[in-house]
Amino acid sequence: MDFLRPISALGAFTIGVLEFIGGLGYLLLDTLGVARQGLIDKRTRSAGWENLWTQMVRVGVMSVPIVSLVLFCIGAILALQMAPVLADYGEVRRVADLISIATFRELGPLVSAIVLTGFAGASIAAELGTMVVSEEIEALEALAIPPARFLVLPRVLATTCMMVCVAVVGDLMGVIGGLVVATSLLGLDGGQYVQRTFDAVRLMDFLTGLVKAGVFGVLISALACYLGLSVRGGAQGVGVATTRTVVYTIVALIIVDLMFTSVFYAMGW
């Protein structure tokens, strides 16, 4: 019957979402379960951690230039956009306050995570998806090497650690972008700008940003690994998984960021 189709479609969509969340949660629990083997057990540690440094360089170090450029531009844009509004109240000097707080609390971690999603998340999904298509994953399982320990754990840890580091770099570059515009176009004193930045940013602003960045790193890597390992259908499936990784991750980042911001607001942080 036609009137039941929307209900059926809604039910199918809900089941699909729950299956996706359940599969992602299972992968994270499986990865957490093999963490001890990967970190402590000397007999198995070398099997999955030889490429840890490679992953950290690929995910974090290689993304620093693009993250720096994007956050520098955002800091400069914020200064240019807020200066006319603040000038109406004779408070142009407060542009340093607004840029520093917005960058450390929100824009630094979030924008860095979005850039990292396109830079590293898609790469991880494509890499793992290609391994699925070429049956390398099956070969690992045949050799009794868990993909979660050998492939997922290094990528999750590397992405999480480097996401925090990249967010710190992004914070600094956002402030520098605002500083350049404030001193060159708005006529503010550089020393005063830096002093106002230190006065405006609290330790809690910095720490909440780092907490967000760490969670964003887990989210990016977990989604990329899950979608990459779920590839079906050959090369076309790899492309679909890569696209889904970028889309799903950006949507998830925005939702999780809203949840964090709401909690921090309610707690007065």
Tab-separated table of N, CA, C and O in Angstrom, residues 102-159:
chain	number	residue	atom	x	y	z
A	102	ALA	N	37.683	32.881	19.225
A	102	ALA	CA	37.015	32.092	18.187
A	102	ALA	C	37.944	31.034	17.614
A	102	ALA	O	37.522	29.899	17.345
A	103	THR	N	39.201	31.378	17.463
A	103	THR	CA	40.146	30.427	16.871
A	103	THR	C	40.483	29.303	17.826
A	103	THR	O	40.444	28.123	17.459
A	104	PHE	N	40.825	29.637	19.066
A	104	PHE	CA	41.233	28.605	20.013
A	104	PHE	C	40.073	27.702	20.414
A	104	PHE	O	40.256	26.507	20.603
A	105	ARG	N	38.899	28.249	20.569
A	105	ARG	CA	37.771	27.446	21.034
A	105	ARG	C	37.082	26.680	19.914
A	105	ARG	O	36.582	25.587	20.124
A	106	GLU	N	37.030	27.271	18.716
A	106	GLU	CA	36.167	26.698	17.685
A	106	GLU	C	36.861	26.462	16.354
A	106	GLU	O	36.950	25.331	15.871
A	107	LEU	N	37.320	27.542	15.742
A	107	LEU	CA	37.742	27.446	14.352
A	107	LEU	C	39.018	26.639	14.174
A	107	LEU	O	39.146	25.899	13.189
A	108	GLY	N	39.951	26.759	15.102
A	108	GLY	CA	41.200	26.018	14.962
A	108	GLY	C	40.977	24.515	14.888
A	108	GLY	O	41.353	23.868	13.894
A	109	PRO	N	40.339	23.910	15.901
A	109	PRO	CA	40.098	22.464	15.843
A	109	PRO	C	39.172	22.051	14.706
A	109	PRO	O	39.436	21.062	14.015
A	110	LEU	N	38.077	22.796	14.501
A	110	LEU	CA	37.081	22.375	13.512
A	110	LEU	C	37.621	22.482	12.085
A	110	LEU	O	37.510	21.527	11.301
A	111	VAL	N	38.192	23.612	11.750
A	111	VAL	CA	38.705	23.786	10.384
A	111	VAL	C	39.871	22.835	10.124
A	111	VAL	O	39.986	22.250	9.037
A	112	SER	N	40.726	22.651	11.123
A	112	SER	CA	41.829	21.704	10.957
A	112	SER	C	41.292	20.297	10.710
A	112	SER	O	41.821	19.554	9.872
A	113	ALA	N	40.242	19.926	11.421
A	113	ALA	CA	39.651	18.592	11.244
A	113	ALA	C	39.039	18.442	9.857
A	113	ALA	O	39.162	17.385	9.231
A	114	ILE	N	38.374	19.487	9.377
A	114	ILE	CA	37.769	19.404	8.045
A	114	ILE	C	38.851	19.269	6.971
A	114	ILE	O	38.730	18.474	6.030
A	115	VAL	N	39.921	20.048	7.117
A	115	VAL	CA	41.024	19.936	6.155
A	115	VAL	C	41.650	18.550	6.232
A	115	VAL	O	41.956	17.921	5.212
A	116	LEU	N	41.825	18.046	7.447
A	116	LEU	CA	42.427	16.720	7.628
A	116	LEU	C	41.527	15.629	7.055
A	116	LEU	O	42.016	14.586	6.606
A	117	THR	N	40.219	15.858	7.076
A	117	THR	CA	39.295	14.884	6.500
A	117	THR	C	39.546	14.708	5.008
A	117	THR	O	39.635	13.584	4.488
A	118	GLY	N	39.655	15.832	4.316
A	118	GLY	CA	39.926	15.744	2.885
A	118	GLY	C	41.331	15.300	2.580
A	118	GLY	O	41.584	14.627	1.576
A	119	PHE	N	42.257	15.655	3.462
A	119	PHE	CA	43.666	15.360	3.200
A	119	PHE	C	44.016	13.930	3.577
A	119	PHE	O	44.690	13.226	2.818
A	120	ALA	N	43.581	13.485	4.748
A	120	ALA	CA	44.009	12.184	5.266
A	120	ALA	C	42.883	11.163	5.309
A	120	ALA	O	43.093	9.991	5.007
A	121	GLY	N	41.672	11.607	5.694
A	121	GLY	CA	40.575	10.658	5.818
A	121	GLY	C	40.267	9.965	4.501
A	121	GLY	O	40.132	8.736	4.440
A	122	ALA	N	40.182	10.750	3.435
A	122	ALA	CA	39.909	10.160	2.126
A	122	ALA	C	41.041	9.237	1.697
A	122	ALA	O	40.812	8.181	1.085
A	123	SER	N	42.268	9.626	2.025
A	123	SER	CA	43.420	8.799	1.670
A	123	SER	C	43.389	7.453	2.381
A	123	SER	O	43.662	6.405	1.779
A	124	ILE	N	43.055	7.477	3.671
A	124	ILE	CA	42.982	6.218	4.436
A	124	ILE	C	41.892	5.318	3.881
A	124	ILE	O	42.091	4.110	3.694
A	125	ALA	N	40.720	5.881	3.596
A	125	ALA	CA	39.619	5.079	3.063
A	125	ALA	C	39.988	4.471	1.716
A	125	ALA	O	39.706	3.289	1.460
A	126	ALA	N	40.614	5.268	0.848
A	126	ALA	CA	40.996	4.750	-0.467
A	126	ALA	C	42.053	3.661	-0.341
A	126	ALA	O	41.999	2.644	-1.057
A	127	GLU	N	42.994	3.868	0.571
A	127	GLU	CA	44.066	2.882	0.744
A	127	GLU	C	43.511	1.542	1.244
A	127	GLU	O	43.825	0.483	0.689
A	128	LEU	N	42.701	1.601	2.302
A	128	LEU	CA	42.139	0.364	2.842
A	128	LEU	C	41.154	-0.272	1.864
A	128	LEU	O	41.085	-1.499	1.749
A	129	GLY	N	40.389	0.574	1.170
A	129	GLY	CA	39.457	0.040	0.184
A	129	GLY	C	40.182	-0.696	-0.936
A	129	GLY	O	39.739	-1.758	-1.394
A	130	THR	N	41.295	-0.151	-1.366
A	130	THR	CA	42.093	-0.817	-2.396
A	130	THR	C	42.643	-2.147	-1.896
A	130	THR	O	42.711	-3.130	-2.645
A	131	MET	N	43.029	-2.179	-0.623
A	131	MET	CA	43.519	-3.437	-0.044
A	131	MET	C	42.411	-4.483	0.025
A	131	MET	O	42.664	-5.675	-0.146
A	132	VAL	N	41.173	-4.020	0.284
A	132	VAL	CA	40.046	-4.959	0.286
A	132	VAL	C	39.826	-5.526	-1.110
A	132	VAL	O	39.667	-6.741	-1.299
A	133	VAL	N	39.828	-4.634	-2.105
A	133	VAL	CA	39.579	-5.060	-3.483
A	133	VAL	C	40.658	-6.025	-3.970
A	133	VAL	O	40.378	-7.007	-4.674
A	134	SER	N	41.899	-5.750	-3.589
A	134	SER	CA	43.006	-6.617	-4.031
A	134	SER	C	43.188	-7.835	-3.125
A	134	SER	O	44.184	-8.551	-3.263
A	135	GLU	N	42.255	-8.018	-2.180
A	135	GLU	CA	42.219	-9.185	-1.286
A	135	GLU	C	43.417	-9.257	-0.349
A	135	GLU	O	43.776	-10.324	0.133
A	136	GLU	N	44.054	-8.104	-0.086
A	136	GLU	CA	45.165	-8.084	0.871
A	136	GLU	C	44.651	-8.267	2.292
A	136	GLU	O	45.347	-8.817	3.142
A	137	ILE	N	43.449	-7.769	2.559
A	137	ILE	CA	42.860	-7.937	3.894
A	137	ILE	C	42.626	-9.418	4.179
A	137	ILE	O	42.922	-9.912	5.276
A	138	GLU	N	42.098	-10.112	3.188
A	138	GLU	CA	41.880	-11.553	3.360
A	138	GLU	C	43.201	-12.278	3.587
A	138	GLU	O	43.278	-13.246	4.357
A	139	ALA	N	44.245	-11.828	2.916
A	139	ALA	CA	45.558	-12.452	3.096
A	139	ALA	C	46.064	-12.259	4.524
A	139	ALA	O	46.631	-13.181	5.128
A	140	LEU	N	45.859	-11.057	5.079
A	140	LEU	CA	46.263	-10.802	6.462
A	140	LEU	C	45.497	-11.707	7.422
A	140	LEU	O	46.083	-12.281	8.346
A	141	GLU	N	44.186	-11.815	7.206
A	141	GLU	CA	43.378	-12.667	8.071
A	141	GLU	C	43.797	-14.125	7.947
A	141	GLU	O	43.800	-14.873	8.929
A	142	ALA	N	44.185	-14.541	6.737
A	142	ALA	CA	44.642	-15.921	6.540
A	142	ALA	C	45.939	-16.182	7.304
A	142	ALA	O	46.208	-17.316	7.715
A	143	LEU	N	46.747	-15.122	7.491
A	143	LEU	CA	47.997	-15.252	8.245
A	143	LEU	C	47.790	-15.007	9.737
A	143	LEU	O	48.774	-14.854	10.476
A	144	ALA	N	46.512	-14.912	10.151
A	144	ALA	CA	46.158	-14.690	11.561
A	144	ALA	C	46.662	-13.346	12.067
A	144	ALA	O	47.017	-13.198	13.241
A	145	ILE	N	46.742	-12.350	11.171
A	145	ILE	CA	47.112	-10.989	11.561
A	145	ILE	C	45.847	-10.142	11.543
A	145	ILE	O	45.291	-9.888	10.465
A	146	PRO	N	45.358	-9.700	12.696
A	146	PRO	CA	44.104	-8.922	12.730
A	146	PRO	C	44.266	-7.570	12.023
A	146	PRO	O	45.183	-6.807	12.371
A	147	PRO	N	43.430	-7.259	11.054
A	147	PRO	CA	43.508	-5.939	10.410
A	147	PRO	C	43.351	-4.791	11.400
A	147	PRO	O	43.930	-3.725	11.203
A	148	ALA	N	42.572	-5.024	12.469
A	148	ALA	CA	42.374	-3.943	13.453
A	148	ALA	C	43.697	-3.550	14.094
A	148	ALA	O	43.950	-2.369	14.351
A	149	ARG	N	44.557	-4.528	14.376
A	149	ARG	CA	45.839	-4.209	15.018
A	149	ARG	C	46.867	-3.740	14.003
A	149	ARG	O	47.620	-2.801	14.265
A	150	PHE	N	46.885	-4.377	12.862
A	150	PHE	CA	47.928	-4.097	11.885
A	150	PHE	C	47.639	-2.835	11.069
A	150	PHE	O	48.560	-2.121	10.674
A	151	LEU	N	46.354	-2.552	10.803
A	151	LEU	CA	46.004	-1.443	9.922
A	151	LEU	C	45.267	-0.314	10.627
A	151	LEU	O	45.576	0.858	10.439
A	152	VAL	N	44.258	-0.672	11.431
A	152	VAL	CA	43.382	0.359	12.005
A	152	VAL	C	44.044	1.082	13.174
A	152	VAL	O	44.032	2.320	13.240
A	153	LEU	N	44.619	0.320	14.099
A	153	LEU	CA	45.179	0.930	15.306
A	153	LEU	C	46.250	1.983	15.005
A	153	LEU	O	46.203	3.087	15.563
A	154	PRO	N	47.229	1.693	14.142
A	154	PRO	CA	48.221	2.741	13.847
A	154	PRO	C	47.606	3.989	13.241
A	154	PRO	O	48.024	5.115	13.548
A	155	ARG	N	46.599	3.820	12.394
A	155	ARG	CA	45.986	4.979	11.742
A	155	ARG	C	45.148	5.797	12.726
A	155	ARG	O	45.154	7.026	12.668
A	156	VAL	N	44.435	5.117	13.616
A	156	VAL	CA	43.637	5.847	14.609
A	156	VAL	C	44.541	6.623	15.557
A	156	VAL	O	44.311	7.808	15.834
A	157	LEU	N	45.584	5.954	16.046
A	157	LEU	CA	46.489	6.630	16.979
A	157	LEU	C	47.237	7.769	16.311
A	157	LEU	O	47.353	8.869	16.873
A	158	ALA	N	47.727	7.533	15.101
A	158	ALA	CA	48.471	8.580	14.394
A	158	ALA	C	47.574	9.779	14.090
A	158	ALA	O	47.974	10.934	14.296
A	159	THR	N	46.365	9.520	13.628
A	159	THR	CA	45.458	10.622	13.290
A	159	THR	C	45.060	11.402	14.541
A	159	THR	O	44.994	12.645	14.510
